[in-house]
């Protein structure tokens, strides 16, 4: 999940809280928040990003629909590819799940290319292996995490980061 418009920490916390109330979704591990440079379209504000591990008791398409609905509920407007947004939620990876449809591509096609995903992902799954490579060596291969900075918590009531 990511955000670079509005009070990002609060938006992300509220969105995660909303997801935690969904009956078919069980939130597991949640990474810290990371301040990251924009990717793709670089002439915009920095993002806050986090990765969440969850268990979903329905189809992957159903989960993606839930994530897209949650984005809209928090003011997401899709005006340009990789542009600024109040909330962005992607389905990145599903254990033993592969989908290549117009609606859903799993694993996410840019999963292994984006440090803003890999660094928080490695925090909650440090032994993750993809395409025969461990996540730590992939982070080093992409230039390390020099531009990815763990965010200090502001304490404005964001859930769950205010308790970390």
PDB file of N, CA and C in Angstrom, residues 15-55:
ATOM      1  N   UNK A  15      -7.226   2.929   6.219  1.00  0.00           N
ATOM      2  CA  UNK A  15      -7.531   1.899   5.215  1.00  0.00           C
ATOM      3  C   UNK A  15      -7.206   0.509   5.759  1.00  0.00           C
ATOM      4  N   UNK A  16      -6.084   0.382   6.439  1.00  0.00           N
ATOM      5  CA  UNK A  16      -5.731  -0.910   7.016  1.00  0.00           C
ATOM      6  C   UNK A  16      -6.739  -1.309   8.089  1.00  0.00           C
ATOM      7  N   UNK A  17      -7.173  -0.349   8.894  1.00  0.00           N
ATOM      8  CA  UNK A  17      -8.192  -0.644   9.900  1.00  0.00           C
ATOM      9  C   UNK A  17      -9.476  -1.128   9.226  1.00  0.00           C
ATOM     10  N   UNK A  18      -9.891  -0.438   8.173  1.00  0.00           N
ATOM     11  CA  UNK A  18     -11.100  -0.832   7.437  1.00  0.00           C
ATOM     12  C   UNK A  18     -10.950  -2.263   6.909  1.00  0.00           C
ATOM     13  N   UNK A  19      -9.790  -2.575   6.343  1.00  0.00           N
ATOM     14  CA  UNK A  19      -9.557  -3.936   5.840  1.00  0.00           C
ATOM     15  C   UNK A  19      -9.595  -4.965   6.969  1.00  0.00           C
ATOM     16  N   UNK A  20      -9.095  -4.583   8.125  1.00  0.00           N
ATOM     17  CA  UNK A  20      -9.056  -5.528   9.254  1.00  0.00           C
ATOM     18  C   UNK A  20     -10.450  -5.926   9.718  1.00  0.00           C
ATOM     19  N   UNK A  21     -11.464  -5.161   9.344  1.00  0.00           N
ATOM     20  CA  UNK A  21     -12.840  -5.453   9.732  1.00  0.00           C
ATOM     21  C   UNK A  21     -13.573  -6.335   8.724  1.00  0.00           C
ATOM     22  N   UNK A  22     -12.938  -6.624   7.587  1.00  0.00           N
ATOM     23  CA  UNK A  22     -13.577  -7.425   6.542  1.00  0.00           C
ATOM     24  C   UNK A  22     -13.642  -8.892   6.966  1.00  0.00           C
ATOM     25  N   UNK A  23     -14.795  -9.528   6.809  1.00  0.00           N
ATOM     26  CA  UNK A  23     -14.981 -10.880   7.336  1.00  0.00           C
ATOM     27  C   UNK A  23     -14.117 -11.973   6.695  1.00  0.00           C
ATOM     28  N   UNK A  24     -13.736 -11.861   5.449  1.00  0.00           N
ATOM     29  CA  UNK A  24     -12.960 -12.916   4.798  1.00  0.00           C
ATOM     30  C   UNK A  24     -11.460 -12.647   4.799  1.00  0.00           C
ATOM     31  N   UNK A  25     -11.059 -11.546   5.421  1.00  0.00           N
ATOM     32  CA  UNK A  25      -9.665 -11.111   5.404  1.00  0.00           C
ATOM     33  C   UNK A  25      -9.093 -11.106   6.811  1.00  0.00           C
ATOM     34  N   UNK A  26      -7.950 -11.718   6.957  1.00  0.00           N
ATOM     35  CA  UNK A  26      -7.260 -11.718   8.239  1.00  0.00           C
ATOM     36  C   UNK A  26      -5.879 -11.095   8.033  1.00  0.00           C
ATOM     37  N   UNK A  27      -5.647  -9.955   8.659  1.00  0.00           N
ATOM     38  CA  UNK A  27      -4.370  -9.261   8.539  1.00  0.00           C
ATOM     39  C   UNK A  27      -3.334  -9.989   9.389  1.00  0.00           C
ATOM     40  N   UNK A  28      -2.192 -10.257   8.789  1.00  0.00           N
ATOM     41  CA  UNK A  28      -1.085 -10.896   9.495  1.00  0.00           C
ATOM     42  C   UNK A  28      -0.024  -9.857   9.831  1.00  0.00           C
ATOM     43  N   UNK A  29       1.141 -10.015   9.256  1.00  0.00           N
ATOM     44  CA  UNK A  29       2.237  -9.084   9.503  1.00  0.00           C
ATOM     45  C   UNK A  29       2.038  -7.801   8.710  1.00  0.00           C
ATOM     46  N   UNK A  30       2.496  -6.693   9.313  1.00  0.00           N
ATOM     47  CA  UNK A  30       2.441  -5.379   8.678  1.00  0.00           C
ATOM     48  C   UNK A  30       3.820  -4.750   8.828  1.00  0.00           C
ATOM     49  N   UNK A  31       4.395  -4.319   7.712  1.00  0.00           N
ATOM     50  CA  UNK A  31       5.710  -3.686   7.769  1.00  0.00           C
ATOM     51  C   UNK A  31       5.609  -2.302   8.397  1.00  0.00           C
ATOM     52  N   UNK A  32       6.765  -1.727   8.659  1.00  0.00           N
ATOM     53  CA  UNK A  32       6.837  -0.319   9.030  1.00  0.00           C
ATOM     54  C   UNK A  32       6.458   0.504   7.810  1.00  0.00           C
ATOM     55  N   UNK A  33       6.277   1.797   8.021  1.00  0.00           N
ATOM     56  CA  UNK A  33       6.086   2.720   6.907  1.00  0.00           C
ATOM     57  C   UNK A  33       7.457   3.160   6.402  1.00  0.00           C
ATOM     58  N   UNK A  34       7.557   3.305   5.090  1.00  0.00           N
ATOM     59  CA  UNK A  34       8.812   3.728   4.466  1.00  0.00           C
ATOM     60  C   UNK A  34       8.554   4.910   3.558  1.00  0.00           C
ATOM     61  N   UNK A  35       9.392   5.942   3.681  1.00  0.00           N
ATOM     62  CA  UNK A  35       9.352   7.075   2.768  1.00  0.00           C
ATOM     63  C   UNK A  35      10.192   6.684   1.555  1.00  0.00           C
ATOM     64  N   UNK A  36       9.590   6.808   0.357  1.00  0.00           N
ATOM     65  CA  UNK A  36      10.244   6.319  -0.857  1.00  0.00           C
ATOM     66  C   UNK A  36      10.091   7.328  -1.998  1.00  0.00           C
ATOM     67  N   UNK A  37      11.084   7.372  -2.871  1.00  0.00           N
ATOM     68  CA  UNK A  37      10.928   8.235  -4.043  1.00  0.00           C
ATOM     69  C   UNK A  37       9.886   7.648  -4.993  1.00  0.00           C
ATOM     70  N   UNK A  38       9.227   8.494  -5.781  1.00  0.00           N
ATOM     71  CA  UNK A  38       8.251   7.974  -6.746  1.00  0.00           C
ATOM     72  C   UNK A  38       8.937   7.104  -7.799  1.00  0.00           C
ATOM     73  N   UNK A  39       8.179   6.170  -8.339  1.00  0.00           N
ATOM     74  CA  UNK A  39       8.676   5.227  -9.348  1.00  0.00           C
ATOM     75  C   UNK A  39       7.810   5.379 -10.588  1.00  0.00           C
ATOM     76  N   UNK A  40       8.418   5.333 -11.745  1.00  0.00           N
ATOM     77  CA  UNK A  40       7.648   5.461 -12.979  1.00  0.00           C
ATOM     78  C   UNK A  40       7.510   6.914 -13.376  1.00  0.00           C
ATOM     79  N   UNK A  41       6.667   7.652 -12.705  1.00  0.00           N
ATOM     80  CA  UNK A  41       6.501   9.092 -12.912  1.00  0.00           C
ATOM     81  C   UNK A  41       7.183   9.773 -11.734  1.00  0.00           C
ATOM     82  N   UNK A  42       8.355  10.326 -11.972  1.00  0.00           N
ATOM     83  CA  UNK A  42       9.203  10.767 -10.864  1.00  0.00           C
ATOM     84  C   UNK A  42       9.016  12.228 -10.451  1.00  0.00           C
ATOM     85  N   UNK A  43       8.232  13.014 -11.196  1.00  0.00           N
ATOM     86  CA  UNK A  43       8.047  14.426 -10.852  1.00  0.00           C
ATOM     87  C   UNK A  43       6.816  14.627  -9.961  1.00  0.00           C
ATOM     88  N   UNK A  44       6.877  14.019  -8.787  1.00  0.00           N
ATOM     89  CA  UNK A  44       5.792  14.134  -7.816  1.00  0.00           C
ATOM     90  C   UNK A  44       6.364  13.919  -6.419  1.00  0.00           C
ATOM     91  N   UNK A  45       5.536  14.106  -5.415  1.00  0.00           N
ATOM     92  CA  UNK A  45       5.968  13.984  -4.021  1.00  0.00           C
ATOM     93  C   UNK A  45       6.390  12.551  -3.692  1.00  0.00           C
ATOM     94  N   UNK A  46       7.223  12.452  -2.655  1.00  0.00           N
ATOM     95  CA  UNK A  46       7.605  11.134  -2.150  1.00  0.00           C
ATOM     96  C   UNK A  46       6.364  10.390  -1.660  1.00  0.00           C
ATOM     97  N   UNK A  47       6.496   9.080  -1.594  1.00  0.00           N
ATOM     98  CA  UNK A  47       5.417   8.215  -1.120  1.00  0.00           C
ATOM     99  C   UNK A  47       5.728   7.696   0.275  1.00  0.00           C
ATOM    100  N   UNK A  48       4.676   7.304   0.972  1.00  0.00           N
ATOM    101  CA  UNK A  48       4.807   6.396   2.099  1.00  0.00           C
ATOM    102  C   UNK A  48       4.346   5.051   1.575  1.00  0.00           C
ATOM    103  N   UNK A  49       5.082   4.003   1.905  1.00  0.00           N
ATOM    104  CA  UNK A  49       4.723   2.648   1.464  1.00  0.00           C
ATOM    105  C   UNK A  49       4.841   1.678   2.626  1.00  0.00           C
ATOM    106  N   UNK A  50       4.062   0.622   2.541  1.00  0.00           N
ATOM    107  CA  UNK A  50       4.110  -0.474   3.510  1.00  0.00           C
ATOM    108  C   UNK A  50       3.664  -1.737   2.789  1.00  0.00           C
ATOM    109  N   UNK A  51       4.020  -2.874   3.353  1.00  0.00           N
ATOM    110  CA  UNK A  51       3.578  -4.165   2.830  1.00  0.00           C
ATOM    111  C   UNK A  51       2.855  -4.904   3.943  1.00  0.00           C
ATOM    112  N   UNK A  52       1.772  -5.545   3.560  1.00  0.00           N
ATOM    113  CA  UNK A  52       0.923  -6.261   4.506  1.00  0.00           C
ATOM    114  C   UNK A  52       0.813  -7.713   4.075  1.00  0.00           C
ATOM    115  N   UNK A  53       0.949  -8.604   5.011  1.00  0.00           N
ATOM    116  CA  UNK A  53       0.685 -10.024   4.759  1.00  0.00           C
ATOM    117  C   UNK A  53      -0.717 -10.310   5.294  1.00  0.00           C
ATOM    118  N   UNK A  54      -1.516 -10.989   4.486  1.00  0.00           N
ATOM    119  CA  UNK A  54      -2.888 -11.269   4.911  1.00  0.00           C
ATOM    120  C   UNK A  54      -3.326 -12.632   4.398  1.00  0.00           C
ATOM    121  N   UNK A  55      -4.339 -13.167   5.037  1.00  0.00           N
ATOM    122  CA  UNK A  55      -4.965 -14.419   4.611  1.00  0.00           C
ATOM    123  C   UNK A  55      -6.354 -14.072   4.104  1.00  0.00           C
TER     124      UNK A  55
END
